[in-house]
Amino acid sequence: MRVSPNNFTFTFLFKSCQSYDDFETGRVLHAHVVKFGFGGHVFVQNTVLDFYSKCSEDVSSALKVFEEMSERDVVSWNSMICAYMNHGEIKLAIELFKSMEERNAVSWNLVISGLAKRGDMESARLLFEEMITWNAVTKNARLGLDNEVAWNAMISGYMRNCDVKNARLICDQMPVKSVVSCTAMISGYAKVGDVGEMKRLFYSMPVKNIITWNAMIAGFVQNHKFDQALDVFHRMLMFGEYKPDETTLLSVLSACSHLGAHEQGKWIKSYIQKRDVEISTILGNALIDMLAKCGDLESAMSMFNQMRKKCIITWTSMVAGLAFNGQCKEALALFDEMCMERIQPDDVIFIAVLSACTHGGLVEEGKRVFSQMVKQFNIVPRIEHYGCMIDLLSRVGKLEEAYMLIKSMSMRPNAVIWATLLGFCKLYGQREMLEVMKK
């Protein structure tokens, strides 16, 4: 017995293709839409249009569907606006929006949010004010004062541009301040370093969610107020309304790393284990970094070995942790092991390895690693790589070699590099080298 598909069948299928970003299967489904006679069905066509707007590499497929639709509703227009926005065709999106006879809250939100995300706050502000005026004419609250999405988009947009004055102006005008808007303001205050306003707003909020708590903890970490970050974390646990998620734990582990708060860090590690929190690669990296910086190399290495999925940051965290604790030969050995496993190193891990060589006085090893970086992995040295090598060579009295390396640099040496060489010239009594440097 054959059962023919209906309009809901295609909706679910297109949503599935969208989830897997399966463009080719979506195109085949589109052919079946036409085959089964749903080409004039606005509900199904909107689903097809939405699929093309989000999965196609350009806007042409979505535009073709839109233009061929015998019937369109506000959802059709919104989907086409979304397609233009997704593909950076901002001018066309606004032109289409302006030509709409009927708009709803989604129409306004798409354009205002799209402009705000792209940093065009002047255009976003003009449309936002037009929306408020439209509300006064149509007396449709959802298009104006109660359209929380548009208000939050404006606040977030201004805060991304560090424009606290205008963000606060919008927030103050907001009829009912939501958790989302206040959280956006907290993140914005953190970004510009206004810790006082960040705290004032947070503690005045009658309702908070997990994102609010995370924004506050991250804000303190961002502004190097690590003790206060841990204090807010403990308040969060004390209230017990929300359980820490991965974002919370990452911020708290960062605070512990900076403070060297080993006991706090161990407690958090224990908390993660007792609550059966899944240790993702990013969380595992943070744990390794925290444990190593707190001097607990055994636990850091244990975590490193337990991790099934390691990325370059995992290896870098462990190499840097070993170097930080004076285990310089071990750091170099771990790096060599990584290379043997054919994991592509980046410029950051080379800074960690060269630092290990510097602190361990491993001159030949350092020269090998520097050469390996340039010749084998084709990484252009940064000023930090040169700084490590100048320091390493100068420490062991190879001042002429250090000077020649400075002269060969592809960039202008900074004051730190010259100060390093100068300091060791004085230490070793190399007056001739000092005279050469003056020239």
PDB file of N, CA, C and O in Angstrom, residues 324-367:
ATOM      1  N   PHE A 324      56.447  25.799  32.714  1.00  0.00           N
ATOM      2  CA  PHE A 324      56.143  26.724  33.816  1.00  0.00           C
ATOM      3  C   PHE A 324      56.660  26.178  35.145  1.00  0.00           C
ATOM      4  O   PHE A 324      57.057  26.941  36.036  1.00  0.00           O
ATOM      5  N   ASN A 325      56.656  24.858  35.267  1.00  0.00           N
ATOM      6  CA  ASN A 325      57.093  24.222  36.516  1.00  0.00           C
ATOM      7  C   ASN A 325      58.528  23.711  36.455  1.00  0.00           C
ATOM      8  O   ASN A 325      58.935  22.887  37.281  1.00  0.00           O
ATOM      9  N   GLY A 326      59.298  24.197  35.486  1.00  0.00           N
ATOM     10  CA  GLY A 326      60.720  23.868  35.424  1.00  0.00           C
ATOM     11  C   GLY A 326      61.035  22.522  34.808  1.00  0.00           C
ATOM     12  O   GLY A 326      62.201  22.105  34.786  1.00  0.00           O
ATOM     13  N   GLN A 327      60.015  21.827  34.300  1.00  0.00           N
ATOM     14  CA  GLN A 327      60.245  20.520  33.673  1.00  0.00           C
ATOM     15  C   GLN A 327      60.501  20.740  32.171  1.00  0.00           C
ATOM     16  O   GLN A 327      59.710  20.342  31.317  1.00  0.00           O
ATOM     17  N   CYS A 328      61.618  21.368  31.874  1.00  0.00           N
ATOM     18  CA  CYS A 328      61.869  21.840  30.514  1.00  0.00           C
ATOM     19  C   CYS A 328      62.183  20.706  29.533  1.00  0.00           C
ATOM     20  O   CYS A 328      61.693  20.709  28.395  1.00  0.00           O
ATOM     21  N   LYS A 329      62.984  19.748  29.950  1.00  0.00           N
ATOM     22  CA  LYS A 329      63.288  18.619  29.065  1.00  0.00           C
ATOM     23  C   LYS A 329      62.035  17.790  28.802  1.00  0.00           C
ATOM     24  O   LYS A 329      61.830  17.288  27.694  1.00  0.00           O
ATOM     25  N   GLU A 330      61.190  17.662  29.833  1.00  0.00           N
ATOM     26  CA  GLU A 330      59.941  16.917  29.679  1.00  0.00           C
ATOM     27  C   GLU A 330      59.004  17.632  28.707  1.00  0.00           C
ATOM     28  O   GLU A 330      58.291  16.991  27.915  1.00  0.00           O
ATOM     29  N   ALA A 331      59.010  18.976  28.768  1.00  0.00           N
ATOM     30  CA  ALA A 331      58.175  19.767  27.858  1.00  0.00           C
ATOM     31  C   ALA A 331      58.619  19.550  26.415  1.00  0.00           C
ATOM     32  O   ALA A 331      57.796  19.366  25.509  1.00  0.00           O
ATOM     33  N   LEU A 332      59.944  19.563  26.206  1.00  0.00           N
ATOM     34  CA  LEU A 332      60.487  19.352  24.872  1.00  0.00           C
ATOM     35  C   LEU A 332      60.185  17.941  24.366  1.00  0.00           C
ATOM     36  O   LEU A 332      59.826  17.745  23.190  1.00  0.00           O
ATOM     37  N   ALA A 333      60.282  16.964  25.255  1.00  0.00           N
ATOM     38  CA  ALA A 333      59.998  15.572  24.886  1.00  0.00           C
ATOM     39  C   ALA A 333      58.527  15.405  24.486  1.00  0.00           C
ATOM     40  O   ALA A 333      58.214  14.672  23.536  1.00  0.00           O
ATOM     41  N   LEU A 334      57.643  16.083  25.220  1.00  0.00           N
ATOM     42  CA  LEU A 334      56.214  15.988  24.908  1.00  0.00           C
ATOM     43  C   LEU A 334      55.921  16.615  23.546  1.00  0.00           C
ATOM     44  O   LEU A 334      55.123  16.092  22.763  1.00  0.00           O
ATOM     45  N   PHE A 335      56.603  17.715  23.251  1.00  0.00           N
ATOM     46  CA  PHE A 335      56.435  18.355  21.948  1.00  0.00           C
ATOM     47  C   PHE A 335      56.908  17.420  20.833  1.00  0.00           C
ATOM     48  O   PHE A 335      56.242  17.280  19.796  1.00  0.00           O
ATOM     49  N   ASP A 336      58.051  16.782  21.047  1.00  0.00           N
ATOM     50  CA  ASP A 336      58.561  15.849  20.039  1.00  0.00           C
ATOM     51  C   ASP A 336      57.594  14.677  19.839  1.00  0.00           C
ATOM     52  O   ASP A 336      57.401  14.197  18.718  1.00  0.00           O
ATOM     53  N   GLU A 337      56.977  14.230  20.938  1.00  0.00           N
ATOM     54  CA  GLU A 337      55.987  13.160  20.855  1.00  0.00           C
ATOM     55  C   GLU A 337      54.793  13.598  20.004  1.00  0.00           C
ATOM     56  O   GLU A 337      54.266  12.832  19.199  1.00  0.00           O
ATOM     57  N   MET A 338      54.380  14.845  20.196  1.00  0.00           N
ATOM     58  CA  MET A 338      53.268  15.384  19.425  1.00  0.00           C
ATOM     59  C   MET A 338      53.593  15.390  17.935  1.00  0.00           C
ATOM     60  O   MET A 338      52.771  15.007  17.099  1.00  0.00           O
ATOM     61  N   CYS A 339      54.803  15.808  17.602  1.00  0.00           N
ATOM     62  CA  CYS A 339      55.213  15.844  16.196  1.00  0.00           C
ATOM     63  C   CYS A 339      55.271  14.440  15.601  1.00  0.00           C
ATOM     64  O   CYS A 339      54.907  14.231  14.433  1.00  0.00           O
ATOM     65  N   MET A 340      55.689  13.467  16.413  1.00  0.00           N
ATOM     66  CA  MET A 340      55.748  12.074  15.949  1.00  0.00           C
ATOM     67  C   MET A 340      54.348  11.532  15.661  1.00  0.00           C
ATOM     68  O   MET A 340      54.171  10.664  14.806  1.00  0.00           O
ATOM     69  N   GLU A 341      53.343  12.061  16.359  1.00  0.00           N
ATOM     70  CA  GLU A 341      51.959  11.652  16.123  1.00  0.00           C
ATOM     71  C   GLU A 341      51.327  12.418  14.963  1.00  0.00           C
ATOM     72  O   GLU A 341      50.124  12.334  14.726  1.00  0.00           O
ATOM     73  N   ARG A 342      52.152  13.186  14.268  1.00  0.00           N
ATOM     74  CA  ARG A 342      51.751  13.930  13.066  1.00  0.00           C
ATOM     75  C   ARG A 342      50.638  14.948  13.341  1.00  0.00           C
ATOM     76  O   ARG A 342      49.742  15.156  12.522  1.00  0.00           O
ATOM     77  N   ILE A 343      50.704  15.555  14.518  1.00  0.00           N
ATOM     78  CA  ILE A 343      49.790  16.651  14.843  1.00  0.00           C
ATOM     79  C   ILE A 343      50.466  17.949  14.427  1.00  0.00           C
ATOM     80  O   ILE A 343      51.596  18.228  14.828  1.00  0.00           O
ATOM     81  N   GLN A 344      49.795  18.730  13.624  1.00  0.00           N
ATOM     82  CA  GLN A 344      50.372  19.956  13.067  1.00  0.00           C
ATOM     83  C   GLN A 344      50.523  21.013  14.157  1.00  0.00           C
ATOM     84  O   GLN A 344      49.530  21.471  14.728  1.00  0.00           O
ATOM     85  N   PRO A 345      51.737  21.430  14.472  1.00  0.00           N
ATOM     86  CA  PRO A 345      51.916  22.486  15.477  1.00  0.00           C
ATOM     87  C   PRO A 345      51.568  23.856  14.910  1.00  0.00           C
ATOM     88  O   PRO A 345      51.574  24.056  13.692  1.00  0.00           O
ATOM     89  N   ASP A 346      51.256  24.798  15.799  1.00  0.00           N
ATOM     90  CA  ASP A 346      51.015  26.174  15.365  1.00  0.00           C
ATOM     91  C   ASP A 346      52.063  27.078  16.003  1.00  0.00           C
ATOM     92  O   ASP A 346      52.954  26.616  16.726  1.00  0.00           O
ATOM     93  N   ASP A 347      51.967  28.366  15.724  1.00  0.00           N
ATOM     94  CA  ASP A 347      52.977  29.292  16.228  1.00  0.00           C
ATOM     95  C   ASP A 347      52.955  29.412  17.748  1.00  0.00           C
ATOM     96  O   ASP A 347      53.989  29.660  18.377  1.00  0.00           O
ATOM     97  N   VAL A 348      51.783  29.181  18.362  1.00  0.00           N
ATOM     98  CA  VAL A 348      51.667  29.356  19.813  1.00  0.00           C
ATOM     99  C   VAL A 348      52.443  28.284  20.564  1.00  0.00           C
ATOM    100  O   VAL A 348      53.150  28.572  21.539  1.00  0.00           O
ATOM    101  N   ILE A 349      52.341  27.024  20.124  1.00  0.00           N
ATOM    102  CA  ILE A 349      53.048  25.964  20.845  1.00  0.00           C
ATOM    103  C   ILE A 349      54.559  26.132  20.709  1.00  0.00           C
ATOM    104  O   ILE A 349      55.315  25.767  21.613  1.00  0.00           O
ATOM    105  N   PHE A 350      54.990  26.722  19.606  1.00  0.00           N
ATOM    106  CA  PHE A 350      56.432  26.955  19.460  1.00  0.00           C
ATOM    107  C   PHE A 350      56.930  27.992  20.469  1.00  0.00           C
ATOM    108  O   PHE A 350      58.079  27.922  20.922  1.00  0.00           O
ATOM    109  N   ILE A 351      56.081  28.942  20.821  1.00  0.00           N
ATOM    110  CA  ILE A 351      56.463  29.889  21.873  1.00  0.00           C
ATOM    111  C   ILE A 351      56.650  29.149  23.190  1.00  0.00           C
ATOM    112  O   ILE A 351      57.624  29.381  23.931  1.00  0.00           O
ATOM    113  N   ALA A 352      55.730  28.211  23.491  1.00  0.00           N
ATOM    114  CA  ALA A 352      55.818  27.428  24.725  1.00  0.00           C
ATOM    115  C   ALA A 352      57.081  26.574  24.738  1.00  0.00           C
ATOM    116  O   ALA A 352      57.782  26.491  25.756  1.00  0.00           O
ATOM    117  N   VAL A 353      57.393  25.932  23.601  1.00  0.00           N
ATOM    118  CA  VAL A 353      58.575  25.058  23.536  1.00  0.00           C
ATOM    119  C   VAL A 353      59.861  25.867  23.628  1.00  0.00           C
ATOM    120  O   VAL A 353      60.800  25.493  24.356  1.00  0.00           O
ATOM    121  N   LEU A 354      59.923  26.976  22.911  1.00  0.00           N
ATOM    122  CA  LEU A 354      61.118  27.822  22.964  1.00  0.00           C
ATOM    123  C   LEU A 354      61.310  28.426  24.350  1.00  0.00           C
ATOM    124  O   LEU A 354      62.447  28.587  24.812  1.00  0.00           O
ATOM    125  N   SER A 355      60.213  28.738  25.018  1.00  0.00           N
ATOM    126  CA  SER A 355      60.309  29.230  26.405  1.00  0.00           C
ATOM    127  C   SER A 355      60.891  28.157  27.304  1.00  0.00           C
ATOM    128  O   SER A 355      61.702  28.447  28.206  1.00  0.00           O
ATOM    129  N   ALA A 356      60.474  26.903  27.083  1.00  0.00           N
ATOM    130  CA  ALA A 356      61.011  25.785  27.866  1.00  0.00           C
ATOM    131  C   ALA A 356      62.516  25.659  27.644  1.00  0.00           C
ATOM    132  O   ALA A 356      63.288  25.469  28.593  1.00  0.00           O
ATOM    133  N   CYS A 357      62.934  25.782  26.387  1.00  0.00           N
ATOM    134  CA  CYS A 357      64.363  25.709  26.078  1.00  0.00           C
ATOM    135  C   CYS A 357      65.130  26.850  26.743  1.00  0.00           C
ATOM    136  O   CYS A 357      66.245  26.663  27.251  1.00  0.00           O
ATOM    137  N   THR A 358      64.533  28.033  26.749  1.00  0.00           N
ATOM    138  CA  THR A 358      65.165  29.205  27.364  1.00  0.00           C
ATOM    139  C   THR A 358      65.359  28.997  28.858  1.00  0.00           C
ATOM    140  O   THR A 358      66.457  29.186  29.399  1.00  0.00           O
ATOM    141  N   HIS A 359      64.280  28.602  29.543  1.00  0.00           N
ATOM    142  CA  HIS A 359      64.356  28.430  31.000  1.00  0.00           C
ATOM    143  C   HIS A 359      65.226  27.246  31.400  1.00  0.00           C
ATOM    144  O   HIS A 359      65.791  27.230  32.492  1.00  0.00           O
ATOM    145  N   GLY A 360      65.340  26.257  30.489  1.00  0.00           N
ATOM    146  CA  GLY A 360      66.178  25.093  30.795  1.00  0.00           C
ATOM    147  C   GLY A 360      67.595  25.212  30.279  1.00  0.00           C
ATOM    148  O   GLY A 360      68.404  24.305  30.474  1.00  0.00           O
ATOM    149  N   GLY A 361      67.900  26.328  29.613  1.00  0.00           N
ATOM    150  CA  GLY A 361      69.242  26.510  29.060  1.00  0.00           C
ATOM    151  C   GLY A 361      69.568  25.517  27.957  1.00  0.00           C
ATOM    152  O   GLY A 361      70.735  25.173  27.742  1.00  0.00           O
ATOM    153  N   LEU A 362      68.552  25.056  27.252  1.00  0.00           N
ATOM    154  CA  LEU A 362      68.724  24.035  26.208  1.00  0.00           C
ATOM    155  C   LEU A 362      69.000  24.725  24.870  1.00  0.00           C
ATOM    156  O   LEU A 362      68.110  24.866  24.024  1.00  0.00           O
ATOM    157  N   VAL A 363      70.258  25.129  24.678  1.00  0.00           N
ATOM    158  CA  VAL A 363      70.608  25.959  23.527  1.00  0.00           C
ATOM    159  C   VAL A 363      70.449  25.215  22.203  1.00  0.00           C
ATOM    160  O   VAL A 363      69.759  25.679  21.290  1.00  0.00           O
ATOM    161  N   GLU A 364      71.104  24.075  22.086  1.00  0.00           N
ATOM    162  CA  GLU A 364      71.054  23.337  20.826  1.00  0.00           C
ATOM    163  C   GLU A 364      69.627  22.892  20.500  1.00  0.00           C
ATOM    164  O   GLU A 364      69.200  22.920  19.342  1.00  0.00           O
ATOM    165  N   GLU A 365      68.916  22.476  21.543  1.00  0.00           N
ATOM    166  CA  GLU A 365      67.523  22.070  21.348  1.00  0.00           C
ATOM    167  C   GLU A 365      66.679  23.243  20.859  1.00  0.00           C
ATOM    168  O   GLU A 365      65.819  23.108  19.978  1.00  0.00           O
ATOM    169  N   GLY A 366      66.928  24.413  21.444  1.00  0.00           N
ATOM    170  CA  GLY A 366      66.193  25.612  21.046  1.00  0.00           C
ATOM    171  C   GLY A 366      66.453  25.978  19.603  1.00  0.00           C
ATOM    172  O   GLY A 366      65.530  26.323  18.845  1.00  0.00           O
ATOM    173  N   LYS A 367      67.711  25.883  19.192  1.00  0.00           N
ATOM    174  CA  LYS A 367      68.060  26.191  17.808  1.00  0.00           C
ATOM    175  C   LYS A 367      67.421  25.185  16.846  1.00  0.00           C
ATOM    176  O   LYS A 367      66.957  25.550  15.757  1.00  0.00           O
TER     177      LYS A 367
END
